[in-house]
mmCIF file of C-alpha atoms and ligand atoms in Angstrom:
data_model
loop_
_atom_site.group_PDB
_atom_site.id
_atom_site.type_symbol
_atom_site.label_atom_id
_atom_site.label_comp_id
_atom_site.label_asym_id
_atom_site.label_seq_id
_atom_site.Cartn_x
_atom_site.Cartn_y
_atom_site.Cartn_z
ATOM 1 C CA MET A 30 0.000 0.000 0.000
ATOM 2 C CA GLU A 31 1.270 3.490 -0.857
ATOM 3 C CA LYS A 32 2.278 5.608 2.102
ATOM 4 C CA ALA A 33 -0.366 8.163 3.133
ATOM 5 C CA LYS A 34 0.796 11.763 2.751
ATOM 6 C CA ILE A 35 0.063 14.183 5.559
ATOM 7 C CA ALA A 36 0.160 17.997 5.259
ATOM 8 C CA PHE A 37 0.995 19.371 8.708
ATOM 9 C CA PHE A 38 -0.115 23.006 9.134
ATOM 10 C CA ASP A 39 0.953 25.681 11.604
ATOM 11 C CA ALA A 40 4.116 23.667 12.273
ATOM 12 C CA LYS A 41 6.342 25.128 14.969
ATOM 13 C CA PRO A 42 9.850 23.855 15.831
ATOM 14 C CA TYR A 43 8.526 22.104 18.951
ATOM 15 C CA ASP A 44 5.825 20.325 16.881
ATOM 16 C CA LYS A 45 8.403 19.048 14.409
ATOM 17 C CA LYS A 46 10.618 17.859 17.240
ATOM 18 C CA SER A 47 7.892 15.811 18.928
ATOM 19 C CA PHE A 48 6.454 14.395 15.682
ATOM 20 C CA ASP A 49 9.871 13.598 14.161
ATOM 21 C CA GLU A 50 10.619 11.448 17.216
ATOM 22 C CA VAL A 51 7.445 9.394 16.650
ATOM 23 C CA VAL A 52 6.664 9.377 12.906
ATOM 24 C CA PRO A 53 9.438 6.941 11.814
ATOM 25 C CA GLY A 54 7.565 4.205 13.713
ATOM 26 C CA TYR A 55 4.496 4.756 11.526
ATOM 27 C CA GLY A 56 3.958 4.180 7.824
ATOM 28 C CA PHE A 57 3.243 7.627 6.410
ATOM 29 C CA GLU A 58 4.997 10.760 5.186
ATOM 30 C CA ILE A 59 4.660 14.217 6.714
ATOM 31 C CA ALA A 60 5.286 17.573 5.046
ATOM 32 C CA TYR A 61 5.446 20.496 7.479
ATOM 33 C CA PHE A 62 3.994 23.907 6.578
ATOM 34 C CA ALA A 63 4.578 26.893 8.837
ATOM 35 C CA ASP A 64 1.357 28.545 7.654
ATOM 36 C CA LYS A 65 -2.034 28.005 9.197
ATOM 37 C CA LEU A 66 -4.646 26.317 7.032
ATOM 38 C CA ASN A 67 -6.988 28.935 5.606
ATOM 39 C CA ASP A 68 -8.527 29.826 2.255
ATOM 40 C CA LYS A 69 -5.191 31.251 1.073
ATOM 41 C CA THR A 70 -3.148 28.152 1.944
ATOM 42 C CA VAL A 71 -5.673 25.437 1.129
ATOM 43 C CA GLY A 72 -3.992 24.996 -2.288
ATOM 44 C CA LEU A 73 -0.985 23.487 -0.478
ATOM 45 C CA THR A 74 -3.086 20.407 0.306
ATOM 46 C CA LYS A 75 -3.141 19.183 -3.313
ATOM 47 C CA GLY A 76 -2.054 15.561 -3.454
ATOM 48 C CA PHE A 77 -2.184 15.037 0.316
ATOM 49 C CA ASP A 78 -4.404 12.372 1.890
ATOM 50 C CA ALA A 79 -4.753 14.118 5.235
ATOM 51 C CA VAL A 80 -4.185 17.424 6.966
ATOM 52 C CA CYS A 81 -2.881 17.639 10.513
ATOM 53 C CA LEU A 82 -4.279 20.766 12.191
ATOM 54 C CA PHE A 83 -4.083 22.708 15.435
ATOM 55 C CA VAL A 84 -6.466 24.980 17.316
ATOM 56 C CA ASN A 85 -6.307 28.012 15.026
ATOM 57 C CA ASP A 86 -6.476 26.234 11.660
ATOM 58 C CA VAL A 87 -10.066 26.821 10.630
ATOM 59 C CA VAL A 88 -12.064 24.540 8.332
ATOM 60 C CA ASP A 89 -15.280 26.305 7.445
ATOM 61 C CA LYS A 90 -18.023 25.436 5.004
ATOM 62 C CA GLY A 91 -16.323 27.230 2.123
ATOM 63 C CA MET A 92 -13.120 25.214 2.449
ATOM 64 C CA VAL A 93 -14.506 21.685 2.485
ATOM 65 C CA ALA A 94 -14.969 21.294 -1.282
ATOM 66 C CA ALA A 95 -11.430 22.557 -1.962
ATOM 67 C CA LEU A 96 -9.917 20.133 0.559
ATOM 68 C CA ALA A 97 -11.879 17.188 -0.837
ATOM 69 C CA ALA A 98 -11.036 18.112 -4.450
ATOM 70 C CA ASN A 99 -7.356 18.140 -3.483
ATOM 71 C CA GLY A 100 -7.659 14.560 -2.226
ATOM 72 C CA VAL A 101 -7.908 15.165 1.535
ATOM 73 C CA LYS A 102 -9.856 12.390 3.239
ATOM 74 C CA LEU A 103 -8.942 13.017 6.851
ATOM 75 C CA ILE A 104 -8.547 15.968 9.203
ATOM 76 C CA ALA A 105 -6.267 14.843 12.029
ATOM 77 C CA LEU A 106 -6.562 17.383 14.823
ATOM 78 C CA ARG A 107 -3.573 17.412 17.151
ATOM 79 C CA CYS A 108 -5.699 18.898 19.932
ATOM 80 C CA ALA A 109 -8.773 18.003 21.972
ATOM 81 C CA GLY A 110 -11.124 20.880 21.085
ATOM 82 C CA TYR A 111 -12.746 20.840 17.628
ATOM 83 C CA ASN A 112 -14.658 24.141 17.568
ATOM 84 C CA ASN A 113 -12.421 25.250 14.664
ATOM 85 C CA ILE A 114 -13.955 22.611 12.361
ATOM 86 C CA ASP A 115 -17.447 22.931 10.913
ATOM 87 C CA LEU A 116 -18.418 19.332 11.640
ATOM 88 C CA GLU A 117 -21.736 19.665 9.819
ATOM 89 C CA ALA A 118 -20.011 20.913 6.654
ATOM 90 C CA VAL A 119 -17.355 18.175 6.583
ATOM 91 C CA TYR A 120 -19.775 15.350 7.436
ATOM 92 C CA GLY A 121 -20.094 12.836 4.604
ATOM 93 C CA CYS A 122 -16.996 14.216 2.904
ATOM 94 C CA ILE A 123 -13.939 14.286 5.185
ATOM 95 C CA HIS A 124 -13.416 12.349 8.410
ATOM 96 C CA VAL A 125 -12.211 14.115 11.560
ATOM 97 C CA VAL A 126 -10.106 12.647 14.358
ATOM 98 C CA ARG A 127 -8.722 14.340 17.436
ATOM 99 C CA VAL A 128 -6.627 13.707 20.545
ATOM 100 C CA PRO A 129 -9.290 13.524 23.249
ATOM 101 C CA ALA A 130 -6.831 13.414 26.144
ATOM 102 C CA TYR A 131 -3.098 13.980 26.157
ATOM 103 C CA SER A 132 -2.560 15.363 29.610
ATOM 104 C CA PRO A 133 -5.483 16.778 31.530
ATOM 105 C CA HIS A 134 -2.872 17.374 34.254
ATOM 106 C CA ALA A 135 -0.971 19.819 32.023
ATOM 107 C CA VAL A 136 -4.030 22.040 31.559
ATOM 108 C CA ALA A 137 -5.404 21.767 35.092
ATOM 109 C CA GLU A 138 -1.971 22.506 36.569
ATOM 110 C CA HIS A 139 -1.681 25.583 34.336
ATOM 111 C CA ALA A 140 -5.063 26.776 35.597
ATOM 112 C CA VAL A 141 -3.656 26.444 39.122
ATOM 113 C CA ALA A 142 -0.517 28.355 38.055
ATOM 114 C CA LEU A 143 -2.767 31.202 36.867
ATOM 115 C CA ILE A 144 -4.759 31.142 40.113
ATOM 116 C CA LEU A 145 -1.664 31.209 42.322
ATOM 117 C CA GLY A 146 0.133 33.718 40.119
ATOM 118 C CA LEU A 147 -2.789 36.137 40.241
ATOM 119 C CA ASP A 148 -3.617 35.602 43.891
ATOM 120 C CA ARG A 149 -0.036 35.992 45.161
ATOM 121 C CA LYS A 150 0.904 38.536 42.466
ATOM 122 C CA ILE A 151 3.962 36.576 41.387
ATOM 123 C CA HIS A 152 4.132 38.453 38.066
ATOM 124 C CA LYS A 153 4.526 41.756 39.944
ATOM 125 C CA ALA A 154 6.859 40.379 42.621
ATOM 126 C CA TYR A 155 9.169 38.917 39.967
ATOM 127 C CA TYR A 156 9.802 42.315 38.368
ATOM 128 C CA ARG A 157 9.968 44.212 41.666
ATOM 129 C CA VAL A 158 12.727 42.068 43.115
ATOM 130 C CA ARG A 159 14.736 42.133 39.877
ATOM 131 C CA GLU A 160 14.637 45.929 40.072
ATOM 132 C CA GLY A 161 15.945 45.833 43.632
ATOM 133 C CA ASN A 162 12.517 46.698 45.048
ATOM 134 C CA PHE A 163 12.033 44.365 47.989
ATOM 135 C CA SER A 164 8.868 46.029 49.283
ATOM 136 C CA ILE A 165 5.854 43.738 49.620
ATOM 137 C CA ASP A 166 3.359 46.580 49.850
ATOM 138 C CA GLY A 167 0.411 45.879 47.540
ATOM 139 C CA LEU A 168 1.253 42.208 47.054
ATOM 140 C CA ILE A 169 -1.187 40.866 49.624
ATOM 141 C CA GLY A 170 -3.088 37.765 48.513
ATOM 142 C CA PHE A 171 -5.608 35.412 50.109
ATOM 143 C CA ASP A 172 -5.436 31.816 51.359
ATOM 144 C CA LEU A 173 -6.909 29.298 48.950
ATOM 145 C CA PHE A 174 -7.693 27.078 51.942
ATOM 146 C CA GLY A 175 -11.381 27.385 52.775
ATOM 147 C CA LYS A 176 -12.248 29.411 49.652
ATOM 148 C CA THR A 177 -14.792 28.242 47.077
ATOM 149 C CA ILE A 178 -13.866 27.384 43.515
ATOM 150 C CA GLY A 179 -16.556 26.977 40.877
ATOM 151 C CA VAL A 180 -15.590 24.487 38.175
ATOM 152 C CA VAL A 181 -17.598 24.772 34.953
ATOM 153 C CA GLY A 182 -17.242 21.473 33.086
ATOM 154 C CA THR A 183 -16.159 18.451 35.103
ATOM 155 C CA GLY A 184 -14.652 16.312 32.355
ATOM 156 C CA LYS A 185 -11.045 15.205 32.286
ATOM 157 C CA ILE A 186 -9.428 18.601 32.955
ATOM 158 C CA GLY A 187 -12.108 19.884 35.345
ATOM 159 C CA GLY A 188 -11.811 16.551 37.203
ATOM 160 C CA VAL A 189 -8.073 16.967 37.756
ATOM 161 C CA LEU A 190 -8.596 20.556 38.891
ATOM 162 C CA ILE A 191 -11.181 19.356 41.423
ATOM 163 C CA SER A 192 -8.640 16.959 42.966
ATOM 164 C CA ILE A 193 -5.978 19.676 43.166
ATOM 165 C CA ALA A 194 -8.439 22.163 44.677
ATOM 166 C CA ARG A 195 -9.511 19.617 47.277
ATOM 167 C CA GLY A 196 -5.811 19.148 48.091
ATOM 168 C CA PHE A 197 -5.628 22.879 48.847
ATOM 169 C CA GLY A 198 -8.588 22.486 51.212
ATOM 170 C CA MET A 199 -10.946 24.428 48.960
ATOM 171 C CA LYS A 200 -14.711 23.984 48.724
ATOM 172 C CA VAL A 201 -15.730 22.928 45.242
ATOM 173 C CA LEU A 202 -18.939 23.844 43.439
ATOM 174 C CA ALA A 203 -19.396 22.422 39.972
ATOM 175 C CA TYR A 204 -21.687 22.684 36.998
ATOM 176 C CA ASP A 205 -21.900 20.151 34.183
ATOM 177 C CA PRO A 206 -24.953 19.139 32.131
ATOM 178 C CA ASN A 207 -23.787 15.534 32.590
ATOM 179 C CA PRO A 208 -22.523 15.535 36.165
ATOM 180 C CA ASP A 209 -20.310 12.670 37.238
ATOM 181 C CA ARG A 210 -21.772 11.955 40.682
ATOM 182 C CA GLU A 211 -18.551 10.194 41.730
ATOM 183 C CA TYR A 212 -17.135 13.670 42.457
ATOM 184 C CA GLU A 213 -19.740 14.119 45.179
ATOM 185 C CA LYS A 214 -17.795 11.521 47.196
ATOM 186 C CA GLU A 215 -14.891 14.023 47.118
ATOM 187 C CA GLY A 216 -17.137 16.694 48.611
ATOM 188 C CA VAL A 217 -18.018 18.406 45.331
ATOM 189 C CA ARG A 218 -21.474 19.959 45.155
ATOM 190 C CA PHE A 219 -23.139 20.153 41.720
ATOM 191 C CA VAL A 220 -25.234 23.311 41.448
ATOM 192 C CA ASP A 221 -26.776 25.362 38.661
ATOM 193 C CA LEU A 222 -24.725 28.122 37.061
ATOM 194 C CA PRO A 223 -26.336 31.107 38.872
ATOM 195 C CA GLU A 224 -25.575 29.494 42.247
ATOM 196 C CA LEU A 225 -22.015 28.678 41.168
ATOM 197 C CA TYR A 226 -21.458 32.254 39.967
ATOM 198 C CA GLY A 227 -22.924 33.758 43.141
ATOM 199 C CA ALA A 228 -20.957 31.657 45.610
ATOM 200 C CA SER A 229 -17.511 31.173 44.029
ATOM 201 C CA ASP A 230 -14.365 33.117 44.898
ATOM 202 C CA ILE A 231 -12.686 31.653 41.817
ATOM 203 C CA ILE A 232 -14.423 30.426 38.650
ATOM 204 C CA SER A 233 -12.518 28.164 36.264
ATOM 205 C CA LEU A 234 -13.844 27.217 32.818
ATOM 206 C CA HIS A 235 -13.339 23.672 31.494
ATOM 207 C CA CYS A 236 -16.244 23.087 29.114
ATOM 208 C CA PRO A 237 -16.017 22.935 25.321
ATOM 209 C CA LEU A 238 -16.856 25.946 23.173
ATOM 210 C CA THR A 239 -20.211 25.254 21.533
ATOM 211 C CA ARG A 240 -23.184 27.354 20.446
ATOM 212 C CA GLU A 241 -24.555 26.974 23.992
ATOM 213 C CA THR A 242 -21.344 27.938 25.774
ATOM 214 C CA HIS A 243 -20.355 30.868 23.526
ATOM 215 C CA HIS A 244 -20.079 33.942 25.800
ATOM 216 C CA LEU A 245 -21.117 31.913 28.826
ATOM 217 C CA ILE A 246 -19.386 34.652 30.816
ATOM 218 C CA ASN A 247 -21.072 37.915 29.808
ATOM 219 C CA GLY A 248 -22.281 41.146 31.362
ATOM 220 C CA GLN A 249 -25.343 39.522 32.862
ATOM 221 C CA THR A 250 -23.558 36.512 34.358
ATOM 222 C CA ILE A 251 -20.752 38.725 35.682
ATOM 223 C CA SER A 252 -23.314 40.849 37.530
ATOM 224 C CA GLY A 253 -24.386 37.717 39.452
ATOM 225 C CA MET A 254 -20.846 36.939 40.625
ATOM 226 C CA LYS A 255 -19.206 37.654 43.970
ATOM 227 C CA ASP A 256 -17.354 40.952 44.174
ATOM 228 C CA GLY A 257 -13.647 40.418 43.550
ATOM 229 C CA VAL A 258 -14.069 37.031 41.852
ATOM 230 C CA LEU A 259 -11.090 35.576 39.959
ATOM 231 C CA ILE A 260 -12.006 34.216 36.529
ATOM 232 C CA ILE A 261 -9.736 31.592 34.993
ATOM 233 C CA ASN A 262 -10.095 30.444 31.397
ATOM 234 C CA THR A 263 -7.990 27.645 29.982
ATOM 235 C CA GLY A 264 -10.935 26.374 27.893
ATOM 236 C CA ARG A 265 -11.550 28.439 24.777
ATOM 237 C CA GLY A 266 -11.557 32.213 24.326
ATOM 238 C CA GLY A 267 -15.121 32.327 23.032
ATOM 239 C CA LEU A 268 -16.445 31.194 26.421
ATOM 240 C CA ILE A 269 -15.948 34.779 27.605
ATOM 241 C CA ASP A 270 -17.334 38.022 26.181
ATOM 242 C CA THR A 271 -14.025 39.859 26.541
ATOM 243 C CA LYS A 272 -15.539 43.339 26.411
ATOM 244 C CA ALA A 273 -17.843 42.423 29.306
ATOM 245 C CA LEU A 274 -14.851 41.006 31.186
ATOM 246 C CA ILE A 275 -12.995 44.284 30.690
ATOM 247 C CA GLY A 276 -16.065 46.144 31.993
ATOM 248 C CA GLY A 277 -16.042 43.947 35.104
ATOM 249 C CA LEU A 278 -12.313 44.516 35.625
ATOM 250 C CA LYS A 279 -12.677 48.283 35.238
ATOM 251 C CA SER A 280 -15.508 48.473 37.762
ATOM 252 C CA GLY A 281 -13.627 46.256 40.221
ATOM 253 C CA LYS A 282 -16.422 43.652 40.197
ATOM 254 C CA ILE A 283 -13.877 41.166 38.866
ATOM 255 C CA GLY A 284 -10.777 40.900 41.054
ATOM 256 C CA GLY A 285 -8.577 39.311 38.414
ATOM 257 C CA ALA A 286 -8.517 37.194 35.283
ATOM 258 C CA GLY A 287 -6.144 34.416 34.279
ATOM 259 C CA LEU A 288 -6.539 33.759 30.580
ATOM 260 C CA ASP A 289 -4.732 31.141 28.530
ATOM 261 C CA VAL A 290 -7.132 31.663 25.639
ATOM 262 C CA TYR A 291 -8.718 34.691 24.016
ATOM 263 C CA GLU A 292 -11.618 34.813 21.587
ATOM 264 C CA GLU A 293 -9.612 36.577 18.851
ATOM 265 C CA GLU A 294 -6.342 34.809 19.604
ATOM 266 C CA SER A 295 -5.680 33.312 16.177
ATOM 267 C CA ASP A 296 -3.734 36.298 14.757
ATOM 268 C CA TYR A 297 -1.551 36.601 17.858
ATOM 269 C CA PHE A 298 -1.121 33.507 19.985
ATOM 270 C CA PHE A 299 1.811 31.184 19.206
ATOM 271 C CA GLU A 300 3.586 33.945 17.199
ATOM 272 C CA ASP A 301 6.506 36.233 18.136
ATOM 273 C CA LEU A 302 5.047 39.680 17.439
ATOM 274 C CA SER A 303 7.299 41.530 19.876
ATOM 275 C CA SER A 304 8.331 44.046 17.199
ATOM 276 C CA GLU A 305 4.794 44.652 15.952
ATOM 277 C CA VAL A 306 2.007 46.976 17.016
ATOM 278 C CA ILE A 307 -0.996 45.219 18.556
ATOM 279 C CA THR A 308 -3.935 46.417 16.476
ATOM 280 C CA ASP A 309 -6.523 44.482 18.486
ATOM 281 C CA ASP A 310 -7.627 47.149 20.975
ATOM 282 C CA VAL A 311 -9.463 44.659 23.175
ATOM 283 C CA LEU A 312 -6.379 42.485 23.606
ATOM 284 C CA ALA A 313 -4.224 45.590 24.092
ATOM 285 C CA ARG A 314 -6.579 46.834 26.847
ATOM 286 C CA LEU A 315 -6.551 43.439 28.560
ATOM 287 C CA LEU A 316 -2.768 43.548 28.723
ATOM 288 C CA THR A 317 -2.825 46.862 30.627
ATOM 289 C CA PHE A 318 -4.511 45.494 33.770
ATOM 290 C CA PRO A 319 -2.217 44.688 36.700
ATOM 291 C CA ASN A 320 -4.637 41.948 37.747
ATOM 292 C CA VAL A 321 -4.822 40.118 34.415
ATOM 293 C CA LEU A 322 -2.439 37.308 33.512
ATOM 294 C CA VAL A 323 -2.530 36.278 29.874
ATOM 295 C CA THR A 324 -0.606 33.274 28.594
ATOM 296 C CA SER A 325 -0.521 32.365 24.939
ATOM 297 C CA HIS A 326 -2.517 29.103 24.846
ATOM 298 C CA GLN A 327 0.289 27.202 26.533
ATOM 299 C CA ALA A 328 -1.694 25.238 29.114
ATOM 300 C CA PHE A 329 -1.251 22.009 27.138
ATOM 301 C CA PHE A 330 2.469 22.570 26.630
ATOM 302 C CA THR A 331 4.343 19.992 28.676
ATOM 303 C CA LYS A 332 6.823 17.358 27.494
ATOM 304 C CA GLU A 333 4.417 14.616 28.464
ATOM 305 C CA ALA A 334 1.511 16.184 26.576
ATOM 306 C CA MET A 335 3.545 16.802 23.418
ATOM 307 C CA ARG A 336 4.683 13.185 23.331
ATOM 308 C CA ASN A 337 1.112 11.950 23.849
ATOM 309 C CA ILE A 338 -0.230 14.299 21.154
ATOM 310 C CA ALA A 339 2.280 12.995 18.599
ATOM 311 C CA ASP A 340 1.652 9.349 19.532
ATOM 312 C CA THR A 341 -2.143 9.593 19.483
ATOM 313 C CA THR A 342 -2.259 11.659 16.275
ATOM 314 C CA CYS A 343 -0.028 9.163 14.455
ATOM 315 C CA GLY A 344 -2.112 6.287 15.849
ATOM 316 C CA ASN A 345 -5.326 7.959 14.634
ATOM 317 C CA ILE A 346 -3.905 8.449 11.121
ATOM 318 C CA THR A 347 -2.673 4.872 10.972
ATOM 319 C CA GLU A 348 -6.009 3.490 12.140
ATOM 320 C CA PHE A 349 -7.870 5.542 9.565
ATOM 321 C CA PHE A 350 -5.724 4.625 6.556
ATOM 322 C CA GLY A 351 -5.534 1.024 7.768
ATOM 323 C CA GLY A 352 -9.282 0.906 7.043
ATOM 324 C CA GLY A 353 -10.324 -0.050 10.556
ATOM 325 C CA LEU A 354 -12.397 1.751 13.109
ATOM 326 C CA VAL A 355 -11.015 4.975 14.446
ATOM 327 C CA LYS A 356 -11.797 5.308 18.110
ATOM 328 C CA ASN A 357 -11.024 9.019 18.246
ATOM 329 C CA GLU A 358 -13.244 10.010 15.339
ATOM 330 C CA ILE A 359 -15.745 12.797 15.900
ATOM 331 C CA CYS A 360 -18.677 13.399 13.667
ATOM 332 C CA TYR A 361 -21.662 15.611 13.267
ATOM 333 C CA ARG A 362 -24.230 12.817 12.880
ATOM 334 C CA CYS A 363 -23.193 11.005 16.035
ATOM 335 C CA ASN A 364 -23.145 14.240 17.995
ATOM 336 C CA THR A 365 -19.399 14.651 18.381
ATOM 337 C CA VAL A 366 -18.141 11.207 19.405
ATOM 338 C CA CYS A 367 -18.686 8.816 16.520
ATOM 339 C CA LYS A 368 -20.780 5.824 17.591
ATOM 340 C CA LYS A 369 -20.090 3.631 14.573
ATOM 341 C CA LYS A 370 -21.124 0.008 14.515
ATOM 342 C CA GLN A 371 -18.219 -2.396 14.926
ATOM 343 C CA ASP A 372 -17.954 -3.166 11.223
ATOM 344 C CA GLN A 373 -18.670 0.124 9.509
ATOM 345 C CA ARG A 374 -17.779 3.768 9.481
ATOM 346 C CA CYS A 375 -20.397 6.487 9.619
ATOM 347 C CA PHE A 376 -19.812 7.324 5.968
HETATM 348 P P1 NAD B 23 -13.961 16.742 28.382
HETATM 349 O O1 NAD B 23 -14.754 16.414 27.160
HETATM 350 O O2 NAD B 23 -13.303 15.632 29.126
HETATM 351 O O3 NAD B 23 -14.863 17.566 29.415
HETATM 352 C C1 NAD B 23 -15.698 18.614 29.035
HETATM 353 C C2 NAD B 23 -16.839 18.648 30.032
HETATM 354 O O4 NAD B 23 -17.626 19.809 29.751
HETATM 355 C C3 NAD B 23 -17.774 17.430 29.938
HETATM 356 O O5 NAD B 23 -17.943 16.852 31.225
HETATM 357 C C4 NAD B 23 -19.075 18.021 29.417
HETATM 358 O O6 NAD B 23 -20.228 17.355 29.931
HETATM 359 C C5 NAD B 23 -18.963 19.446 29.953
HETATM 360 N N1 NAD B 23 -19.862 20.369 29.287
HETATM 361 C C6 NAD B 23 -20.416 20.298 28.042
HETATM 362 N N2 NAD B 23 -21.243 21.349 27.841
HETATM 363 C C7 NAD B 23 -21.198 22.088 28.982
HETATM 364 C C8 NAD B 23 -21.834 23.270 29.388
HETATM 365 N N3 NAD B 23 -22.718 23.898 28.601
HETATM 366 N N4 NAD B 23 -21.562 23.762 30.621
HETATM 367 C C9 NAD B 23 -20.695 23.117 31.439
HETATM 368 N N5 NAD B 23 -20.070 21.981 31.099
HETATM 369 C C10 NAD B 23 -20.314 21.472 29.882
HETATM 370 O O7 NAD B 23 -12.885 17.817 27.888
HETATM 371 P P2 NAD B 23 -11.514 18.210 28.607
HETATM 372 O O8 NAD B 23 -10.417 17.351 28.084
HETATM 373 O O9 NAD B 23 -11.733 18.317 30.071
HETATM 374 O O10 NAD B 23 -11.272 19.667 27.962
HETATM 375 C C11 NAD B 23 -12.131 20.747 28.233
HETATM 376 C C12 NAD B 23 -11.841 21.887 27.261
HETATM 377 O O11 NAD B 23 -10.543 22.405 27.528
HETATM 378 C C13 NAD B 23 -11.748 21.437 25.789
HETATM 379 O O12 NAD B 23 -13.040 21.480 25.157
HETATM 380 C C14 NAD B 23 -10.821 22.442 25.167
HETATM 381 O O13 NAD B 23 -11.566 23.482 24.568
HETATM 382 C C15 NAD B 23 -10.034 22.988 26.348
HETATM 383 N N6 NAD B 23 -8.596 22.671 26.284
HETATM 384 C C16 NAD B 23 -7.714 23.701 26.359
HETATM 385 C C17 NAD B 23 -6.349 23.439 26.302
HETATM 386 C C18 NAD B 23 -5.320 24.541 26.431
HETATM 387 O O14 NAD B 23 -4.135 24.317 26.131
HETATM 388 N N7 NAD B 23 -5.689 25.731 26.896
HETATM 389 C C19 NAD B 23 -5.895 22.119 26.148
HETATM 390 C C20 NAD B 23 -6.854 21.100 26.086
HETATM 391 C C21 NAD B 23 -8.205 21.389 26.149
#
């Protein structure tokens, strides 16, 4: 059988490193492209059997026909979230696989880094001390012990965060449309969103970005939160209406925000733009707050996660072109996780 050809978009040096360590064990060829996949670069896919994409490569309705005409049969996402793919548009034409879990610990631990960094003002202390300013005035934080964290989405990442928060001696409130009652044994209380917003000192978002969760955090929901609440988002930028968040920060209603994702991140995150002017005024405003910590979608970025991403992505591609069932396929008809019969694919 001829080797499948994979076009790998938005390739960064660290991606190449982790995939080059794994790919020789699998039977396909990879070509790396530094560009993101978009309507200008879709022509690069001619003659490739699959594209390997990351969070900011967008496949919309308009692109599907071009990809299929170029011979692409598979979109192999090297991430967990799939909000960047129009699943309805690709259904029946191109299969989609993803990496459902590579290290929930990486993301949950980063959420904790944002919480602790903001609470104890590590970002400010770091610069003060380097400047010879050893004053601690203004750096006062609060104990996490005894405080309440509201976890929105108690899947793999939310679940790990719950365990860490319990280790800190925090009270945990949670909301999930499909609550895993096992967490109640750990002292977690499932509540509706208004109660979670009203009672939490820290709110951390771990649900997928869908039509229902778009702008979950908005002016109205912010008004129902505790004064001084910390909002942490390592989920997806679109979960938060950023302008409303800025309003809450300006009024002091929100005590701080730790953001690993931003709704308009695709032109900025993962790129070195240190010599450029930021033309996104919303992002620029966010970066002016002393109580906002923004990281550039790096929550997943640990050695362990990168190795798992490369292994699972290569396994997904091999399963697909081997003709068998692909356990990590997602599809529109099956409502995200493909529930194929044992002997057939959905299409
Ligand atoms: P998961 O599928 O294991 O868990 C998601 C949970 O969200 C599920 O329990 C689901 O029932 C729940 N959910 C669905 N709709 C909801 C809603 N309306 N309100 C509240 N909860 C809802 O996924 P996961 O692995 O825990 O990842 C969660 C999200 O984190 C992903 O969708 C992805 O967008 C994001 N993520 C970010 C990074 C990063 O580097 N920043 C890395 C991986 C994943």
